[in-house]
mmCIF file of C-alpha atoms in Angstrom:
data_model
loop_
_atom_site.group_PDB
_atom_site.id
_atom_site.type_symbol
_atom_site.label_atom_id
_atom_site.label_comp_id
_atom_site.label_asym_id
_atom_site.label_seq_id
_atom_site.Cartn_x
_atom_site.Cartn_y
_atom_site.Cartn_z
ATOM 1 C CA UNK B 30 7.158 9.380 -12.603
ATOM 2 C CA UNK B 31 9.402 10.001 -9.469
ATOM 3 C CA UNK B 32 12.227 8.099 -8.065
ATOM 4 C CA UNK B 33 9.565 6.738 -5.187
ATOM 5 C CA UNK B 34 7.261 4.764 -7.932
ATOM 6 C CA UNK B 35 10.399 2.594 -9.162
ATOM 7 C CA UNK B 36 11.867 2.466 -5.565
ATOM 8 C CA UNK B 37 8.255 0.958 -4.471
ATOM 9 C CA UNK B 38 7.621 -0.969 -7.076
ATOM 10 C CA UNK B 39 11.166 -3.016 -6.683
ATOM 11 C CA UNK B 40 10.359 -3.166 -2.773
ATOM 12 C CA UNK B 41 7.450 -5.092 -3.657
ATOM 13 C CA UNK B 42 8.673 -7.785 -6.171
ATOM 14 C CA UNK B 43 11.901 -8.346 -3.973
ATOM 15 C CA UNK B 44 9.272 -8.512 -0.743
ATOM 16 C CA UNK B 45 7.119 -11.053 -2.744
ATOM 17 C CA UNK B 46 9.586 -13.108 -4.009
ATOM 18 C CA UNK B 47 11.486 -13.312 -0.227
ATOM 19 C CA UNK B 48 8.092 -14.668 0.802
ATOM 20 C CA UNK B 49 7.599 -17.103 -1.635
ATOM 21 C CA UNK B 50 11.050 -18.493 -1.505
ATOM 22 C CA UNK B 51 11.273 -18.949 2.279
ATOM 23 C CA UNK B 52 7.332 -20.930 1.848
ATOM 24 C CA UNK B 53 5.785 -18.279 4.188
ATOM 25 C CA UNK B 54 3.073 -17.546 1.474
ATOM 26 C CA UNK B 55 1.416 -18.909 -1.523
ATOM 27 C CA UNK B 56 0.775 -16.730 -5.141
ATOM 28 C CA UNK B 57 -3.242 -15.948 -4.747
ATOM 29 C CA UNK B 58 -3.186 -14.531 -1.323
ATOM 30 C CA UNK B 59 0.228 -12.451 -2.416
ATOM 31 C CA UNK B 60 -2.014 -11.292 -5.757
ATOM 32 C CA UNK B 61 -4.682 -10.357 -3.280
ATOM 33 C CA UNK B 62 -2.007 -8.431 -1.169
ATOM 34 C CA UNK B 63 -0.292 -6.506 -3.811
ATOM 35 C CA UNK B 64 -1.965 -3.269 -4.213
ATOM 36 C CA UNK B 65 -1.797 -3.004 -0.235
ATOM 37 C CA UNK B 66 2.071 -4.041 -0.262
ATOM 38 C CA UNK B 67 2.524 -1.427 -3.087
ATOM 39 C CA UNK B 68 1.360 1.304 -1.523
ATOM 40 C CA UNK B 69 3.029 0.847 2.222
ATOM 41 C CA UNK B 70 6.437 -0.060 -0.184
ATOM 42 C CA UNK B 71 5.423 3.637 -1.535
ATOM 43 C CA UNK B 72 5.082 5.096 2.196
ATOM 44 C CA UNK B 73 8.148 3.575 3.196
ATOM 45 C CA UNK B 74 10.115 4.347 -0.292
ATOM 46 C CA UNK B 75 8.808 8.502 -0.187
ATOM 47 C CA UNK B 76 10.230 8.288 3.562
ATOM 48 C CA UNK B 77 13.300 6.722 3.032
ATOM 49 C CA UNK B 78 13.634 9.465 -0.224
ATOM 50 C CA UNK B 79 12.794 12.499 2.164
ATOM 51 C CA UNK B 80 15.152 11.661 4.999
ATOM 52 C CA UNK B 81 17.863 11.506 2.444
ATOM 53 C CA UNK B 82 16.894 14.505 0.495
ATOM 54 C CA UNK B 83 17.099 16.687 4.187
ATOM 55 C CA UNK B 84 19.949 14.569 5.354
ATOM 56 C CA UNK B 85 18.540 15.094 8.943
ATOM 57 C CA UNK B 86 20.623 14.865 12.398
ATOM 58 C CA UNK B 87 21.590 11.278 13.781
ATOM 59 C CA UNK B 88 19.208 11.954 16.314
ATOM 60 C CA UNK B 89 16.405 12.052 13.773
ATOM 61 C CA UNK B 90 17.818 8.432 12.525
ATOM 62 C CA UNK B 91 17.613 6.493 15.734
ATOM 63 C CA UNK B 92 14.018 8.039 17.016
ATOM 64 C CA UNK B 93 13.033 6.571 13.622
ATOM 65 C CA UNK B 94 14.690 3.155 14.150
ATOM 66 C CA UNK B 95 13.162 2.824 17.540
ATOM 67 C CA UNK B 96 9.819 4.324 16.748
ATOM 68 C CA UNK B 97 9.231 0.760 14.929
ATOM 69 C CA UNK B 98 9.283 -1.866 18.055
ATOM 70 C CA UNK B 99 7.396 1.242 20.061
ATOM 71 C CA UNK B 100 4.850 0.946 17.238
ATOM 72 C CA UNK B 101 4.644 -2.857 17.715
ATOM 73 C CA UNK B 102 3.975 -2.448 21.415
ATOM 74 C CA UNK B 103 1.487 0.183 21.002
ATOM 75 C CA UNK B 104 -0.796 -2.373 18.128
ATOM 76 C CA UNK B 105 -0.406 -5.361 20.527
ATOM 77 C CA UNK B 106 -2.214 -3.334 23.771
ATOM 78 C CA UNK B 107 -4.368 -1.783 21.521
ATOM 79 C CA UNK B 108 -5.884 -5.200 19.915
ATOM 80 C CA UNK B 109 -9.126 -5.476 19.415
ATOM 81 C CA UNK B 110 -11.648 -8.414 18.499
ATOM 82 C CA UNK B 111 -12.510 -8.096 14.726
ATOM 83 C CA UNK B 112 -16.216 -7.307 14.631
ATOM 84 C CA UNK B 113 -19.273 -9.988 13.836
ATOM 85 C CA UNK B 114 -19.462 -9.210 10.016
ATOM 86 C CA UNK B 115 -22.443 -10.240 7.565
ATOM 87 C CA UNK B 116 -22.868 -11.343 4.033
ATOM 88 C CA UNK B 117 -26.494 -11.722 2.423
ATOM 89 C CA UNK B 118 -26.729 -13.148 -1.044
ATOM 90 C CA UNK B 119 -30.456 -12.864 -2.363
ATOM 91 C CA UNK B 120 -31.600 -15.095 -5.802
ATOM 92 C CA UNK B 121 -34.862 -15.185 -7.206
ATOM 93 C CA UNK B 122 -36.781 -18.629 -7.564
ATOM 94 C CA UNK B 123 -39.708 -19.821 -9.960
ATOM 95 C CA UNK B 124 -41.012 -22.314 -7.343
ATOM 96 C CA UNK B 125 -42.251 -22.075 -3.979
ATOM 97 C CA UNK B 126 -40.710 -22.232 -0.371
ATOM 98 C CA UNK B 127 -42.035 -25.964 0.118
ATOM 99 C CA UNK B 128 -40.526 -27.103 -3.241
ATOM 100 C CA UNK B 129 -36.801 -25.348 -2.696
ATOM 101 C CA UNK B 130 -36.820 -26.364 1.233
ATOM 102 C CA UNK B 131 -34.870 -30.143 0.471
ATOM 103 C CA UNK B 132 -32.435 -28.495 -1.760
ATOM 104 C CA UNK B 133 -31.797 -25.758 0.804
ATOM 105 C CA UNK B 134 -31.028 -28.623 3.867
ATOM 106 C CA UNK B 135 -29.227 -30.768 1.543
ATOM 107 C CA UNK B 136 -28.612 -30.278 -1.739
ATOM 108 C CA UNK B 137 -27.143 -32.359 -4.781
ATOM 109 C CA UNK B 138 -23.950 -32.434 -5.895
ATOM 110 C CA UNK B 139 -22.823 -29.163 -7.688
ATOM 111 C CA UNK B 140 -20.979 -29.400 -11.244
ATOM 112 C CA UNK B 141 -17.278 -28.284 -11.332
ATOM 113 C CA UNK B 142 -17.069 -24.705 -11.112
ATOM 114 C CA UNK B 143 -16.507 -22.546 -14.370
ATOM 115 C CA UNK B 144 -15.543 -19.396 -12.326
ATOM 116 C CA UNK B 145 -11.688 -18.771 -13.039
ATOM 117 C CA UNK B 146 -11.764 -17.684 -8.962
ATOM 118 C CA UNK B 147 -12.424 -20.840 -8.205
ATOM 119 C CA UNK B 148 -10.033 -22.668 -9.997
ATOM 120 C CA UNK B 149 -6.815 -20.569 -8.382
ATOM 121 C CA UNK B 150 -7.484 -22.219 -4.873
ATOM 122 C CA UNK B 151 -10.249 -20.624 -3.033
ATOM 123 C CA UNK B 152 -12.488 -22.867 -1.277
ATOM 124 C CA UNK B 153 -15.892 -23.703 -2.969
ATOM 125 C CA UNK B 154 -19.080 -25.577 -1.700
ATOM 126 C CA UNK B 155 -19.700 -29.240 -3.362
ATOM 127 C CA UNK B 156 -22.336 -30.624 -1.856
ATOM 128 C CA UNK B 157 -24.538 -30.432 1.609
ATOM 129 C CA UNK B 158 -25.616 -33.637 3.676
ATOM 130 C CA UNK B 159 -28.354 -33.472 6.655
ATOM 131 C CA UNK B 160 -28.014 -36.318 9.466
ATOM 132 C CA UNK B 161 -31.362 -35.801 11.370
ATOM 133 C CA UNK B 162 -34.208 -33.766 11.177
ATOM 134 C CA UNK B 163 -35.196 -30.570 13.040
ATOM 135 C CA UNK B 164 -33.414 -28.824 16.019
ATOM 136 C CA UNK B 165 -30.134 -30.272 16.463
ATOM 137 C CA UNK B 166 -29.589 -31.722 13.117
ATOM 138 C CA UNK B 167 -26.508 -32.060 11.575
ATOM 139 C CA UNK B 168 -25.866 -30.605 8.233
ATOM 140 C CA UNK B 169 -22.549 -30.842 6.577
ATOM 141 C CA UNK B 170 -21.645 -28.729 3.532
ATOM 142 C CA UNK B 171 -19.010 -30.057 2.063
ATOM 143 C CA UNK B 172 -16.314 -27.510 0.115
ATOM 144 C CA UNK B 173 -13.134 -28.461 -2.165
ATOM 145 C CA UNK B 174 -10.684 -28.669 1.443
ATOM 146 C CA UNK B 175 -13.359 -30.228 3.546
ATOM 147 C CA UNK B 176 -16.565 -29.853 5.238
ATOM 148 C CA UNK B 177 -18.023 -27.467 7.551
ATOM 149 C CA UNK B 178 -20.115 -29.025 10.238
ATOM 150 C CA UNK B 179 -23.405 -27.089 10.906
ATOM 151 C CA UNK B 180 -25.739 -27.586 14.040
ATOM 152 C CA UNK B 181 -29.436 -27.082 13.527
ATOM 153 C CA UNK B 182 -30.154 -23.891 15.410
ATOM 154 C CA UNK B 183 -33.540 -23.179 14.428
ATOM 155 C CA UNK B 184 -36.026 -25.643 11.589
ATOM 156 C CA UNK B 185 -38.752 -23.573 10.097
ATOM 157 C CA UNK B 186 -39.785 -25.372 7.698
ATOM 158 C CA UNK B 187 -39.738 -24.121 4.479
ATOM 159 C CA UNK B 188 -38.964 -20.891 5.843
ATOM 160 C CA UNK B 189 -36.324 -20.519 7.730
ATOM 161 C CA UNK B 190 -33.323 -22.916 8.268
ATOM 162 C CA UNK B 191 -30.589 -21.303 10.752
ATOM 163 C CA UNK B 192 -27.287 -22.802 11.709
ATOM 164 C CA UNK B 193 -24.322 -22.440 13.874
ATOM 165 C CA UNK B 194 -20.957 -23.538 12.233
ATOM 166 C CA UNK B 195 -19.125 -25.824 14.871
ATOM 167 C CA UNK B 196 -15.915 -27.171 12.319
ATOM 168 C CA UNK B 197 -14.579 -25.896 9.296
ATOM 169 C CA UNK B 198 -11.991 -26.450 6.690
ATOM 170 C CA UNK B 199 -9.145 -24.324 5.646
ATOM 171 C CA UNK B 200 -10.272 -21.335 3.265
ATOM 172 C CA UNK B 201 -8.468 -21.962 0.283
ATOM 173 C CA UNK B 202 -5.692 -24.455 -0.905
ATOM 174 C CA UNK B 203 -2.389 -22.143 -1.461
ATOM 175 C CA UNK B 204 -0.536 -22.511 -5.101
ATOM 176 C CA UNK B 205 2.825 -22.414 -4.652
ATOM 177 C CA UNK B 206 6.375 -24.133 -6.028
ATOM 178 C CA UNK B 207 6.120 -26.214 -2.099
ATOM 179 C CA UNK B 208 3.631 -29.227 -1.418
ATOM 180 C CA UNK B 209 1.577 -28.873 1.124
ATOM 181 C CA UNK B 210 2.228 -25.487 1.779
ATOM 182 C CA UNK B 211 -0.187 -24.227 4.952
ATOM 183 C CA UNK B 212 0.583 -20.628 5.844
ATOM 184 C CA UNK B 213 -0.787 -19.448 9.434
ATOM 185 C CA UNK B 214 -3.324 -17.394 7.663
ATOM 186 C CA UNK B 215 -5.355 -20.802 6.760
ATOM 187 C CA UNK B 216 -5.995 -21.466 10.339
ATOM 188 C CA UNK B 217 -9.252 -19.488 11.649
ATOM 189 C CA UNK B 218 -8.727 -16.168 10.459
ATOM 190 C CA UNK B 219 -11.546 -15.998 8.802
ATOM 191 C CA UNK B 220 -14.030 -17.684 11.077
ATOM 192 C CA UNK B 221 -17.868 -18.534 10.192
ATOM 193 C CA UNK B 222 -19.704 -18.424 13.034
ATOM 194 C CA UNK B 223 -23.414 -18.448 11.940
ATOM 195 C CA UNK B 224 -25.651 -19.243 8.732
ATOM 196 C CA UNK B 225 -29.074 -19.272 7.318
ATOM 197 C CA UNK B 226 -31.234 -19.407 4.459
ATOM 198 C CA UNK B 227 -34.402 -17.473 4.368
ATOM 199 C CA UNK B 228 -36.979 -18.652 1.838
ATOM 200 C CA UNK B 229 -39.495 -16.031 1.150
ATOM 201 C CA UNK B 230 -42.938 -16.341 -0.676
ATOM 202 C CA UNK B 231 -44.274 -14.720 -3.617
ATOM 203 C CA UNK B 232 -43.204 -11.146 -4.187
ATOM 204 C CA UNK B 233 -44.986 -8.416 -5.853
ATOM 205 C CA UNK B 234 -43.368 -9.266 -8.810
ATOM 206 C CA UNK B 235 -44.997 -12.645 -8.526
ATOM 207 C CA UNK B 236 -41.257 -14.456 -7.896
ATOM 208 C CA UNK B 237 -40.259 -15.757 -5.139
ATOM 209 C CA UNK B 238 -36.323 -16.073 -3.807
ATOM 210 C CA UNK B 239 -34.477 -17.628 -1.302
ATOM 211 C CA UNK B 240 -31.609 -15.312 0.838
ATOM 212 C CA UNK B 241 -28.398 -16.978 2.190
ATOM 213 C CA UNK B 242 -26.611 -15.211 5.030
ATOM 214 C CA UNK B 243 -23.446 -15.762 6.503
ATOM 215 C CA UNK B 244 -21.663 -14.273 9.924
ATOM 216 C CA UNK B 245 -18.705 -14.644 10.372
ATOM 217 C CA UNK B 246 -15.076 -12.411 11.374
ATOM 218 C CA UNK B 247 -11.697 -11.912 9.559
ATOM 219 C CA UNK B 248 -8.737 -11.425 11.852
ATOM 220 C CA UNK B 249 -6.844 -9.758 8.950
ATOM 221 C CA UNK B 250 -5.875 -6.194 9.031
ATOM 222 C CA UNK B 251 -6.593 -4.021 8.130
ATOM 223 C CA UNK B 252 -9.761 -4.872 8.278
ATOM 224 C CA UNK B 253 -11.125 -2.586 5.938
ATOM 225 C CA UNK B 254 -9.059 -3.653 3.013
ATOM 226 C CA UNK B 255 -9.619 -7.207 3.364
ATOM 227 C CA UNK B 256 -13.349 -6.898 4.124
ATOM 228 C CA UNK B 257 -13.649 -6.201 0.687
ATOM 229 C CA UNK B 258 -12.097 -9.224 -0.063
ATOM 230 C CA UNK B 259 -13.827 -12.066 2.416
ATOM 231 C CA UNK B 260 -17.296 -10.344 1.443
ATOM 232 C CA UNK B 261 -16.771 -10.733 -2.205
ATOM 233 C CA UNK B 262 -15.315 -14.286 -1.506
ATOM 234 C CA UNK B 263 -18.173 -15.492 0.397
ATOM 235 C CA UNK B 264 -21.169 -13.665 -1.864
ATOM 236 C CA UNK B 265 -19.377 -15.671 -4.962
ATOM 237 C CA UNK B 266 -20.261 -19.317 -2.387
ATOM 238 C CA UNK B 267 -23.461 -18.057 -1.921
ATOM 239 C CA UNK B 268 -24.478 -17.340 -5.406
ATOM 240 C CA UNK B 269 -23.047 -20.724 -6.587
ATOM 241 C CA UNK B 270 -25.202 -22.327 -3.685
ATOM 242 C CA UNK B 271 -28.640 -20.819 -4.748
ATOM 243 C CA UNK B 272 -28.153 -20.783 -8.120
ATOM 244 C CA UNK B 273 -27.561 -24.221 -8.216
ATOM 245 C CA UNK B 274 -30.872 -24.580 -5.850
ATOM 246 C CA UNK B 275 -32.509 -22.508 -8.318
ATOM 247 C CA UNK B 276 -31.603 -24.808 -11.588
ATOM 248 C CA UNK B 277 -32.421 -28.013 -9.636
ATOM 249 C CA UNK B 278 -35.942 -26.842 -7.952
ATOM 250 C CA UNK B 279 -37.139 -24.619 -11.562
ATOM 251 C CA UNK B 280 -35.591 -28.195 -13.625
ATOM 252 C CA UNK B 281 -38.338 -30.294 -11.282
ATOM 253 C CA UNK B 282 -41.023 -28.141 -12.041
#
């Protein structure tokens, strides 16, 4: 081990515990940061260790203390929209399209979840109401922190049941020392735009399955580490959706 690995390391507690003092940040979303934090703490630590090591000119000191507001500048003209991202979530069924379609608009009240990632704070689906019938009914799924409101986009029954998400509630309920602690984060950056389940009928295999999709966008970058992240988050809802669907329709049957 080098002098950069310690260097990092301590960058990255004394980083994490700033955060959580000052209530900018809560402990899951700091767990979920940590191996990114560690290794920009080690990019900044092996830097810090070269310019030291070559003891370079002043000049070489203040082009790197005003490269960092020139980098700022540069990321704020070169912004982007995140991209439209999709989830799909596929579980098998032992009961027909017509038999899982009233679970799918509205099903029953879910039991509390065993999954340890659902007990640190994340957001997870409780129930789902339906006020009307058809195009331009309401459905509300209700999660742990609230309820997302769903317009009716298309009603194909039992096929096909698409939706467009109009309101929904923060993604996750921060633990933290602080009550009530709402970091910026909470507030629409990651954004469901679009849903569906797609019941299909008997496979080869003689099963059928239903297939829960989700659009949405994450304003978090870089995107491609916390992709991995929001899509495992949101497969995890969908597979405690339909399995539930599953155990209700197969129970009836």
């Amino acid at each position: 081990m080098t002098m950069k690995e310690p260097i990092s390391a301590a960058l990255t507690v004394f980083i994490t515990g700033g955060i959580i003092s000052f209530q900018h940040e809560g402990a899951i979303c700091l767990i979920m940061a940590v191996p990114l934090g560690w290794l920009l703490s080690l990019l900044g630590a092996t830097t810090a260790f070269v310019i030291q090591k070559h003891q370079p000119s002043s000049r070489l000191h203040c082009f790197s203390i005003l490269s960092l507001p020139l980098l700022m500048v540069v990321e704020a003209k070169t912004f982007s929209p995140p991209p439209m991202l999709q989830v799909k979530t596929e579980v098998k069924i032992n009961a027909p399209p017509e038999k899982v379609w009233p679970q799918v608009i509205a099903f029953s009240q879910l039991p509390p979840p065993c999954e340890l990632l659902f007990k640190t704070g994340i957001a997870y689906p409780i129930k789902a109401e339906i006020q009307g019938e058809g195009h331009g009914a309401i459905r509300k799924c209700v999660f742990s922190t609230g309820a997302f409101v769903e317009p009716i986009t298309v009603w194909q029954e039992p096929d096909l049941l698409r939706f467009n998400v109009s309101e929904q509630p923060a993604s996750m309920t921060e633990i933290s020392f602080y009550q009530n602690l709402h970091p910026p984060h909470l507030d629409h950056y990651l954004r469901s735009h679009q849903g569906q389940f797609l019941l299909k009928k008997k496979q080869p295999d003689g099963a059928h399955s239903s297939r829960g999709t989700t659009w949405y966008d994450n304003r978090m970058w870089p995107q491609t580490y916390w992709r991995l992240w929001s899509h495992y988050l949101i497969h995890k809802i969908h597979k405690r959706v339909l399995n539930h669907i599953k155990t209700q329709v197969e129970n009836q049957t």
